[in-house]
Amino acid sequence: MGRVRRTLGRPWFITVLVTGVVLVGAGLYWFQPWKLWVDETVRDPLPVTEAGGGAQAPPKDLARGKLISHEHATSGSVRILRLADGTRVLRLTDLSTSNGPALKVWLTDAEVKPGKDGWHVFDDGRHVSLGALKGNKGDQNYTLPAGLDLNRYRSVTIWCDRFDVSFGATELTRV
């Protein structure tokens, strides 16, 4: 017992112990492994606006796509909609992907490539962040900036800002 107390009281042991605790804490913050087992489901309704006279106008499709998997299994569909008031919205429907740290929804000019070739291409060119991914499951709406020229962008990715990798993406097809 005396040998254990002497070892625990030595400065080198305390330094190693504190360093280990700091490294474990930093690793937990950086990787956030608990998110692999926690799903966040979002159920945003389809956006509609009044067309006049109190009637609701359905949105008009501008572009569509189906998500493919990259770093993590990802599925769902993407639509870019124009509402009656001129507002444009990117809508994710039936999204299913892994949860992760610092996930964003990006509109990009990159070509969507299947497999590992497509994991890292989306930050090479032009991209616009539409904000943090609201949840890794469900239906979600993201308002597009008013002056955004959609002709300059051809794809959407669920982007992990922490590790610079795409969880999944789709090429947009104009409607």
Short mmCIF file of C-alpha atoms in Angstrom, two decimals, residues 2-3 10 16 55 57 65 82 102 119 127 130-131 143 146 151-152 158 162 171:
data_model
loop_
_atom_site.label_atom_id
_atom_site.label_comp_id
_atom_site.label_asym_id
_atom_site.label_seq_id
_atom_site.Cartn_x
_atom_site.Cartn_y
_atom_site.Cartn_z
CA GLY A 2 2.88 2.37 0.77
CA ARG A 3 4.39 1.85 -2.67
CA ARG A 10 4.97 11.56 -7.66
CA VAL A 16 0.66 11.61 -16.93
CA ALA A 55 -55.90 30.31 -50.77
CA ALA A 57 -50.51 27.74 -53.19
CA GLY A 65 -32.28 14.60 -56.53
CA ARG A 82 -40.20 28.02 -55.15
CA ALA A 102 -20.84 19.67 -37.12
CA TRP A 119 -16.09 11.93 -50.02
CA HIS A 127 -20.42 26.02 -51.90
CA LEU A 130 -27.61 26.45 -45.61
CA GLY A 131 -26.93 25.85 -41.94
CA THR A 143 -34.45 28.62 -46.88
CA ALA A 146 -32.55 35.57 -51.73
CA ASN A 151 -27.39 28.00 -62.05
CA ARG A 152 -23.99 28.12 -60.32
CA ILE A 158 -24.64 16.55 -46.04
CA ARG A 162 -15.37 18.68 -38.37
CA GLU A 171 -26.71 15.72 -58.17
#
